[in-house]
Short mmCIF file of C-alpha atoms and ligand atoms in Angstrom, two decimals:
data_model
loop_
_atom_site.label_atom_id
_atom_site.label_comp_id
_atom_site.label_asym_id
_atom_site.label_seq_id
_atom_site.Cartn_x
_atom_site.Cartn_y
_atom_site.Cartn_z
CA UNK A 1081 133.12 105.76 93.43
CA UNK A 1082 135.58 106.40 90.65
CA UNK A 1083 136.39 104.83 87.22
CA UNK A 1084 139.00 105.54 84.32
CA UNK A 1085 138.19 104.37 80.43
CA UNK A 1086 140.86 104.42 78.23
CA UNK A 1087 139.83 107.27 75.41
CA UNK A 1088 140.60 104.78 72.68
CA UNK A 1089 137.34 103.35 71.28
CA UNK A 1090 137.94 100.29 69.13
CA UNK A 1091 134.82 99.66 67.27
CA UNK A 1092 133.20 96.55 65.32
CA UNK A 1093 133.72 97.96 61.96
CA UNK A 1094 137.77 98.34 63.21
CA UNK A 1095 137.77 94.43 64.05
CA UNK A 1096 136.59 93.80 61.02
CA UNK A 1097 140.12 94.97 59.19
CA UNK A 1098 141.67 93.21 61.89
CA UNK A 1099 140.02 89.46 61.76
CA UNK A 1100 136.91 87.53 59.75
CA UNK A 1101 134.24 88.55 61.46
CA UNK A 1102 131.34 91.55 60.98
CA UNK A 1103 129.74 93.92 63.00
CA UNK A 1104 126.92 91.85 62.71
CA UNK A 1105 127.89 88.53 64.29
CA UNK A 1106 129.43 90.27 67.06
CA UNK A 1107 126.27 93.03 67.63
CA UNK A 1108 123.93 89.64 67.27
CA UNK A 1109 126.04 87.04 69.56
CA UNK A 1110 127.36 89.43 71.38
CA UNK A 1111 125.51 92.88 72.01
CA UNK A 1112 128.80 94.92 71.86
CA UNK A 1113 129.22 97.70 69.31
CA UNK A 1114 132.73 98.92 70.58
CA UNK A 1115 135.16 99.10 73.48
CA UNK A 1116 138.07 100.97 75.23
CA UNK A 1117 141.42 100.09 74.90
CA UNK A 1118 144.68 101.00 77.35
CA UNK A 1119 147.57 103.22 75.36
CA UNK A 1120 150.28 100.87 75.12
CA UNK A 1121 152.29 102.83 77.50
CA UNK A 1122 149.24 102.62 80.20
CA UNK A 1123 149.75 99.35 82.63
CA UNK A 1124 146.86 97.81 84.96
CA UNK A 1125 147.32 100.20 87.85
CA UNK A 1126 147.61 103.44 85.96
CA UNK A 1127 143.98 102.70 85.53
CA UNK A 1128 143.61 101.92 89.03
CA UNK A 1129 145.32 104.65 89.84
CA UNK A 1130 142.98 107.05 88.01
CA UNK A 1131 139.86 105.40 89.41
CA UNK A 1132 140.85 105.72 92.96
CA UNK A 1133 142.32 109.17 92.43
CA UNK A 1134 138.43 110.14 91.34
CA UNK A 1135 136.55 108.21 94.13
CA UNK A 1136 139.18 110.35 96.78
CA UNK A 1137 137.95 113.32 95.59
CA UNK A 1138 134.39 112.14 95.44
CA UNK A 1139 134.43 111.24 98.83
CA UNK A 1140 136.53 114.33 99.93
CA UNK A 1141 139.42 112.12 101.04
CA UNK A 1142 142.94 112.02 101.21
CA UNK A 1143 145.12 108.84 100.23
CA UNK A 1144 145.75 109.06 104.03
CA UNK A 1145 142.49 108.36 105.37
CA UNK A 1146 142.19 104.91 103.77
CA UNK A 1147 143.81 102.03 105.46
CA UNK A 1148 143.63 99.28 102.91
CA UNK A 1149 144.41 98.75 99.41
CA UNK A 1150 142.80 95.52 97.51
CA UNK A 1151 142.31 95.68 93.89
CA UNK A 1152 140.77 92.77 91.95
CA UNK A 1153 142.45 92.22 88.52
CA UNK A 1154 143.69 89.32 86.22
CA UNK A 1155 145.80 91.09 84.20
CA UNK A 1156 148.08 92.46 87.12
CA UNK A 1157 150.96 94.81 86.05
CA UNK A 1158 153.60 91.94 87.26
CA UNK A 1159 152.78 88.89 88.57
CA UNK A 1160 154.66 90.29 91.74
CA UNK A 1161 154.38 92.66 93.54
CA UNK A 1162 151.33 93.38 93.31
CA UNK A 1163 149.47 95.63 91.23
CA UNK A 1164 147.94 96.96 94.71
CA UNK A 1165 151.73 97.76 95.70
CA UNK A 1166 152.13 99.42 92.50
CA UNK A 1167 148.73 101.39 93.19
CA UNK A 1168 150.07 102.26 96.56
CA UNK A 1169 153.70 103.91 95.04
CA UNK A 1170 151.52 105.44 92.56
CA UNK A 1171 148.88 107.19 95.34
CA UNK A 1172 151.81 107.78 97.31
CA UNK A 1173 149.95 106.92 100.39
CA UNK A 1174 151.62 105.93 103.86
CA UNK A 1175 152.67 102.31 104.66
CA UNK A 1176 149.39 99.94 104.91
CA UNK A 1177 148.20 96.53 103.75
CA UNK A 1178 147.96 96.15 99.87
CA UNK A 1179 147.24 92.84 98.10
CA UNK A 1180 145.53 91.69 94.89
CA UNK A 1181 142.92 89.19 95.04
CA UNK A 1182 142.35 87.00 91.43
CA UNK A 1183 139.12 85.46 91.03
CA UNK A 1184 138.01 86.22 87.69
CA UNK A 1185 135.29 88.59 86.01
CA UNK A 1186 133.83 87.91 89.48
CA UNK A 1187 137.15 89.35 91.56
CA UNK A 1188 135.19 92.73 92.35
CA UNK A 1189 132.73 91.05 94.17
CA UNK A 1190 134.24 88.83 95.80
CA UNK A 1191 136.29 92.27 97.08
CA UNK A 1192 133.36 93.76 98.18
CA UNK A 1193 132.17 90.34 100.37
CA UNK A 1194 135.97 90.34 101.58
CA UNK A 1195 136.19 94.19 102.37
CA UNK A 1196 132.92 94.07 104.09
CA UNK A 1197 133.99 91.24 106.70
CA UNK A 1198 137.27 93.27 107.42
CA UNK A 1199 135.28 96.58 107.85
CA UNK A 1200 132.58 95.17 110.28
CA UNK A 1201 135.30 92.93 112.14
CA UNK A 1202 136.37 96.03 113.28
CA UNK A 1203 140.25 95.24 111.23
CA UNK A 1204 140.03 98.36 108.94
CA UNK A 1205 137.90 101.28 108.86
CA UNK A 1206 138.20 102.80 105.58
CA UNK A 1207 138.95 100.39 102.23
CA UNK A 1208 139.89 101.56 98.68
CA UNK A 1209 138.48 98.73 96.29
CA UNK A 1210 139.17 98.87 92.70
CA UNK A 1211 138.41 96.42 89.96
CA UNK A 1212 140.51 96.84 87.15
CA UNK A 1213 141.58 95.27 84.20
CA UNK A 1214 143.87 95.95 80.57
CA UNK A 1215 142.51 92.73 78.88
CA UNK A 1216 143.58 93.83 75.63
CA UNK A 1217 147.46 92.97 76.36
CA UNK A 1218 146.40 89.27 77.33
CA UNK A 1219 144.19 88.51 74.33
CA UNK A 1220 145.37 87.02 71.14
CA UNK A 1221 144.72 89.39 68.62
CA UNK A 1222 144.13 87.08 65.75
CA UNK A 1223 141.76 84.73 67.57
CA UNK A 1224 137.85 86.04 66.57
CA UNK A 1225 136.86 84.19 68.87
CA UNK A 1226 137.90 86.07 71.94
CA UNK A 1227 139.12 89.82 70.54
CA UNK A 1228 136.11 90.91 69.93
CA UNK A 1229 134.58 90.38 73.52
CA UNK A 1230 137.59 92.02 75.40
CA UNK A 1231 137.45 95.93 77.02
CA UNK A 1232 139.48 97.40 79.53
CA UNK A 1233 138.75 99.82 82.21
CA UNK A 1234 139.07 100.63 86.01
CA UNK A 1235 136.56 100.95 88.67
CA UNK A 1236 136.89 101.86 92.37
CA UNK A 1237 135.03 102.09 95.53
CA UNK A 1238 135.64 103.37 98.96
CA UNK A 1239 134.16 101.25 101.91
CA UNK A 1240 133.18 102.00 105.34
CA UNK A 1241 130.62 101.48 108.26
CA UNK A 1242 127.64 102.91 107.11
CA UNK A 1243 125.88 105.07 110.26
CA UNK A 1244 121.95 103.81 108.55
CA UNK A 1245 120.91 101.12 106.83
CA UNK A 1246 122.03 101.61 103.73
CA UNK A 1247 125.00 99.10 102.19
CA UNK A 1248 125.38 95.63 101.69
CA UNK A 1249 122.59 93.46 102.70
CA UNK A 1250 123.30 90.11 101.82
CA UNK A 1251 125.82 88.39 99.48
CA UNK A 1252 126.12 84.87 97.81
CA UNK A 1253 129.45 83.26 96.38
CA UNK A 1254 130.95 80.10 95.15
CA UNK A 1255 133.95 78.77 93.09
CA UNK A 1256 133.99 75.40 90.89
CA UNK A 1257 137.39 74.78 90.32
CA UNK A 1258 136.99 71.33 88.17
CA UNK A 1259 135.99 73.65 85.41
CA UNK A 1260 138.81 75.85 85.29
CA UNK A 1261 140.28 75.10 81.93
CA UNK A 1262 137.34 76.60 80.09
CA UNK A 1263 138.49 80.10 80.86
CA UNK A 1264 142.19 80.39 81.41
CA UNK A 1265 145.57 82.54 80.48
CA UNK A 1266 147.63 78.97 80.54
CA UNK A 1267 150.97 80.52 80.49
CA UNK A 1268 153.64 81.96 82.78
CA UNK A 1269 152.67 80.24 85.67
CA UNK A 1270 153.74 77.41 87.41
CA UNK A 1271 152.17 75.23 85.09
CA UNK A 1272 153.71 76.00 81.91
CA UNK A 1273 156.49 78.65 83.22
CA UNK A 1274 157.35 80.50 80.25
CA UNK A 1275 159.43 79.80 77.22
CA UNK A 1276 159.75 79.55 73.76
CA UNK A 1277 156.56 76.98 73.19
CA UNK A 1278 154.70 78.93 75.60
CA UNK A 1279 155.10 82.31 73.44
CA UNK A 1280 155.07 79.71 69.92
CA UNK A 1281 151.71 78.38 71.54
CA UNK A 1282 150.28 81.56 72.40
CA UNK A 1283 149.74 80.43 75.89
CA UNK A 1284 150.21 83.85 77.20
CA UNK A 1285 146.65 85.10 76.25
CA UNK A 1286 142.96 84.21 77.05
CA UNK A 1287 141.57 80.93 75.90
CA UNK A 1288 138.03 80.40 76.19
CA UNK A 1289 135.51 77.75 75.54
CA UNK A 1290 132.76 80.17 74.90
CA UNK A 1291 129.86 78.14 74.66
CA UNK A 1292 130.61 76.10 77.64
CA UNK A 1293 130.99 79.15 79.89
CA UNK A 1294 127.97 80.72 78.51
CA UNK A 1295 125.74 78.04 79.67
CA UNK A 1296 127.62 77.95 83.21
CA UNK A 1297 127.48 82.07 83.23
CA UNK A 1298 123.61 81.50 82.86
CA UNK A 1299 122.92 79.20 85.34
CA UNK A 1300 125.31 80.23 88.11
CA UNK A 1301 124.30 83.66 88.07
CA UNK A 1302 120.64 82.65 87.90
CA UNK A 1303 120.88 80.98 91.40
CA UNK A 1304 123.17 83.53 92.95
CA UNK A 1305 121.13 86.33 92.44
CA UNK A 1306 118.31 83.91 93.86
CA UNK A 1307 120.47 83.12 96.83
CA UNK A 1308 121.13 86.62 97.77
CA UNK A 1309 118.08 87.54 97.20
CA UNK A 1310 116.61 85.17 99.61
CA UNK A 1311 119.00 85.48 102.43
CA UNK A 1312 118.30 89.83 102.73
CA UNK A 1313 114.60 88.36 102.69
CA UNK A 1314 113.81 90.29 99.64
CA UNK A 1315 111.38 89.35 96.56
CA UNK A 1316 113.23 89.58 93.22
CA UNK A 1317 110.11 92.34 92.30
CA UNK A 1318 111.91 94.38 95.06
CA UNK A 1319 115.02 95.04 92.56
CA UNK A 1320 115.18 98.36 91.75
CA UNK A 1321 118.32 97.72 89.14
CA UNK A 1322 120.35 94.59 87.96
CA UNK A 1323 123.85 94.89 87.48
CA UNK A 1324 125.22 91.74 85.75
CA UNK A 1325 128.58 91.14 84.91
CA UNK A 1326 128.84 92.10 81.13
CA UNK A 1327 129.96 89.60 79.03
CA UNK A 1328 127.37 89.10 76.67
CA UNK A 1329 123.55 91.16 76.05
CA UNK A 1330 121.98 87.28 75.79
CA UNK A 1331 123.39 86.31 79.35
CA UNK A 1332 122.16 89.78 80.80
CA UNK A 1333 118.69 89.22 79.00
CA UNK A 1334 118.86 85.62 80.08
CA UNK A 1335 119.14 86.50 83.63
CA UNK A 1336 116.59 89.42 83.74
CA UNK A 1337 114.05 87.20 81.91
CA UNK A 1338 115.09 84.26 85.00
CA UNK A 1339 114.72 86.74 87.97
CA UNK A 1340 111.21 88.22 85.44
CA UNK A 1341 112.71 92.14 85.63
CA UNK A 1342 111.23 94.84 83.70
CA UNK A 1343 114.24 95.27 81.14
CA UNK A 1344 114.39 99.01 82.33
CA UNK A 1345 115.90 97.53 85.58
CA UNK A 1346 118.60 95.68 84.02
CA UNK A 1347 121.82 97.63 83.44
CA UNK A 1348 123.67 97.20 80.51
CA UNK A 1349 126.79 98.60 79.41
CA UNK A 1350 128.76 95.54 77.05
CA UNK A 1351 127.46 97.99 74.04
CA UNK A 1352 129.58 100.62 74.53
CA UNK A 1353 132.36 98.78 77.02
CA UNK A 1354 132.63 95.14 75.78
CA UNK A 1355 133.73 92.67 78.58
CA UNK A 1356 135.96 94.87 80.87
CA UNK A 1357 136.17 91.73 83.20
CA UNK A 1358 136.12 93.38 87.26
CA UNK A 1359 135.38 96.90 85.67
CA UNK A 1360 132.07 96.13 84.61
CA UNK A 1361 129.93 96.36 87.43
CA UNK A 1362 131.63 99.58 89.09
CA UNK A 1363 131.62 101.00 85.95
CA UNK A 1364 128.29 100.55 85.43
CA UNK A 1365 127.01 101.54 89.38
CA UNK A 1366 129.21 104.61 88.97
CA UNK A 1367 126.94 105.40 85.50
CA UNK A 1368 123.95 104.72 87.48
CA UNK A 1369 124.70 107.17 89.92
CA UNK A 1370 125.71 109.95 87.59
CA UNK A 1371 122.06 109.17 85.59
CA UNK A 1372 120.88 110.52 88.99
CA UNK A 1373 119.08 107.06 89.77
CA UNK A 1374 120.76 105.81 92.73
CA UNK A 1375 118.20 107.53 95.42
CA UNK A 1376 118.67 106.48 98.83
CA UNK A 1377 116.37 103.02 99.56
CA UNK A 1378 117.22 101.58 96.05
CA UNK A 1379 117.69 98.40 96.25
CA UNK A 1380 120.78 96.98 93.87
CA UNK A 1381 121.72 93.50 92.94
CA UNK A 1382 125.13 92.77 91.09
CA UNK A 1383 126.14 89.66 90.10
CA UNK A 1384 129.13 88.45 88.17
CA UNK A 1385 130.72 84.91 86.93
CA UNK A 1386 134.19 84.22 85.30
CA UNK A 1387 137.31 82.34 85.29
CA UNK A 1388 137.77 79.81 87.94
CA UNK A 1389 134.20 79.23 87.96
CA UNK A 1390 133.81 81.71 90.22
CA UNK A 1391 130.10 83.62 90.91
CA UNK A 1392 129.07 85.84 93.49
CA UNK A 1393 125.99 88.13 94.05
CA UNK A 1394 125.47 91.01 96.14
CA UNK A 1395 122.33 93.20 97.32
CA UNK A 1396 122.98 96.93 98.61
CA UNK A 1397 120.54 98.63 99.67
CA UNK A 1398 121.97 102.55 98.35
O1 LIG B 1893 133.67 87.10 81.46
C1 LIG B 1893 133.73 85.73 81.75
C2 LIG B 1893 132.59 85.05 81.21
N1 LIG B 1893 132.64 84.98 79.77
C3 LIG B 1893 131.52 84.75 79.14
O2 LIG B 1893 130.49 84.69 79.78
C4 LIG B 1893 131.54 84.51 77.66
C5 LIG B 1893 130.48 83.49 77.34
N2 LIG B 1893 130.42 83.09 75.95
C6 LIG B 1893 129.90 83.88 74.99
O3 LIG B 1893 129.58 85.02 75.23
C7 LIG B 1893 129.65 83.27 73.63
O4 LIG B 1893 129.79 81.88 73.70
C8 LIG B 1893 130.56 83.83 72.51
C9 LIG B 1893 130.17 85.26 72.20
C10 LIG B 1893 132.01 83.77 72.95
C11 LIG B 1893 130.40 83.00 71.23
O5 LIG B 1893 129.03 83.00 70.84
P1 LIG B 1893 128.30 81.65 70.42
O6 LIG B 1893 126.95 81.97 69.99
O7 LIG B 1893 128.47 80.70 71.58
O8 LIG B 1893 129.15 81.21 69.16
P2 LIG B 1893 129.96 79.87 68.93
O9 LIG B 1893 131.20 79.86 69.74
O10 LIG B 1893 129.04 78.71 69.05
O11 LIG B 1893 130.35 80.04 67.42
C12 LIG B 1893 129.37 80.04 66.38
C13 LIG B 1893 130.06 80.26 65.06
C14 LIG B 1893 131.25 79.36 64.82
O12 LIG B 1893 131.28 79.00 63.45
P3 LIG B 1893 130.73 77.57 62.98
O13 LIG B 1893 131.58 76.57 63.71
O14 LIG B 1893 129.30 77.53 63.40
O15 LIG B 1893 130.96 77.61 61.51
C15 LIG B 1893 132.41 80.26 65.11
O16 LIG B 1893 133.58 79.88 64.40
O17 LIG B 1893 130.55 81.61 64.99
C16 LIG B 1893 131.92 81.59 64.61
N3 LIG B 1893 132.57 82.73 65.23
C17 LIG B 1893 132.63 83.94 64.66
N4 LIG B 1893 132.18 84.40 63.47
C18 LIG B 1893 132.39 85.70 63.21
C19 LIG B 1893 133.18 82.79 66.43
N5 LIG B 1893 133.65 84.03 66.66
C20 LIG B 1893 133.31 84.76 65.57
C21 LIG B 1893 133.52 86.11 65.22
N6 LIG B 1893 133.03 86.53 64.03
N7 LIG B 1893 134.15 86.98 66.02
#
């Protein structure tokens, strides 16, 4: 594993120049206390970039020795090519597959669940997964109720066959697409291709209907955790840690209090990180590791909702 944070920390007490809010409504609703930010010279897959560069030499590897790029992102570089072809140029690696896949806070997953069927279908032996996002050039600075969830950050992972039986045990994942305009960048796509209004409208940034997706974050990632859970025939007392997506410390709590975890299990990071979107959970498995808790056997459940709806759990067992 791998990840990049931007070295700019924007903190509570500096949104609180910006818009009319406090450190306290956002440390209460919220649990975050600050957050990175990209340089505005940094794009999406200089952050990829970064986190793969780190998980090579983790792993001892050369760019060579992968054969597959994916990165999960919503706030690609250009909406083509890819940021996964930019990621490539960038690595300089040989010619091989490279595509983006866009499914929301939960697009990391998802990657994992997608890079796992290609591995054990016998398509590709070695795959470089990163989650990464630079959320702070698609949110609308002046709208509280968004900038002050926001984070950016990279994460990345590199799959293969494991020779034991350590690695992914069991996944769960599902999409709802009747409720996608509770969560959605409405601009620059088909939809409303850009222009004038879109820019006047500030339809080119995150819109959210935050209470709405709370209760929906809640609930889907209660049962998908559940679901996963079940199918690798595991009791939820069998979790060694929780990774949840981190959007908010009273969905986290929400869910660890659901699955009935000691809160020592459940990983949280949205203090220091805000909502880094498909960065959370490597981020926060990479942080694990470096703690030193990530001894072989551990069981780990991550689980993750966003735009779309999209949820998806997974259970490794490290
Ligand atoms: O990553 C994808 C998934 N995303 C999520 O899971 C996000 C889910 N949603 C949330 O985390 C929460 O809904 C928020 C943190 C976005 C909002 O918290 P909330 O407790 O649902 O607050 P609210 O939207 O109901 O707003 C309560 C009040 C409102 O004022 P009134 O109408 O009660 O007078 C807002 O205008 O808080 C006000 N408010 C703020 N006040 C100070 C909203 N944002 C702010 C702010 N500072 N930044």
């Amino acid at each position: 594993m791998g990840i990049y944070l931007p070295e700019k920390v924007l903190t509570n007490l500096d949104l609180e120049k910006m818009v009319e809010t406090s450190d306290e409504w956002i440390t209460t609703r919220t649990g975050i206390k600050e957050r990175r930010i990209a340089a505005e010279e940094q794009v999406t897959s200089d952050l990829g970039v970064a986190a793969a560069r780190q998980a090579l030499d983790r792993a001892g590897l050369k760019p060579e020795d992968i054969d597959l790029i994916l990165v999960a992102t919503n706030s690609p570089d250009t909406l083509f090519p890819s940021t996964a072809c930019w990621i490539q140029k960038k690595l300089g690696t040989r010619e091989m597959p490279a595509f983006d896949l866009q499914a929301g806070c939960t697009g990391v997953l998802y990657g994992l669940i997608v890079a796992e069927g290609l591995i054990l279908s016998g398509v590709c032996r070695r795959v470089l997964l990163i989650g990464v996002d630079i959320l702070s050039k698609i949110t609308n600075w002046e709208d509280r109720t968004t900038c002050v969830l926001f984070g950016d950050g990279a994460g990345a992972f590199i799959l293969e066959e494991s020779a034991d039986d350590s690695g992914l045990l069991s996944h769960f994942w599902g999409a709802d697409g009747s409720l996608g305009e509770l969560l959605i960048l409405p601009g620059g796509g088909t939809l409303h291709p850009a222009s004038e209004q879109t820019v006047k409208e500030k339809m080119h940034y995150i819109h959210m209907k935050g209470n709405d997706v709370f209760k929906h974050a809640v609930k889907r990632m209660g049962e998908s955790i559940i679901e996963a859970l079940k199918s690798a025939g595991l009791d939820k007392h069998q979790v060694d840690f929780l990774i949840p997506h981190q959007a908010n410390l009273r969905i986290i709590d929400a869910i660890g209090e659901r699955l009935d975890l000691d809160p020592e299990k459940v990983v949280v990071n949205v203090d220091r990180y805000g909502n880094m979107s498909v960065a959370t959970i490597p981020v926060a498995l990479y942080e694990l590791q470096e703690e030193g808790k990530l001894q072989p056997g551990k069981i780990v459940a991550m689980v993750a909702f966003g735009a779309g709806f999209t949820w998806a759990s997974a259970v490794y067992r490290w």
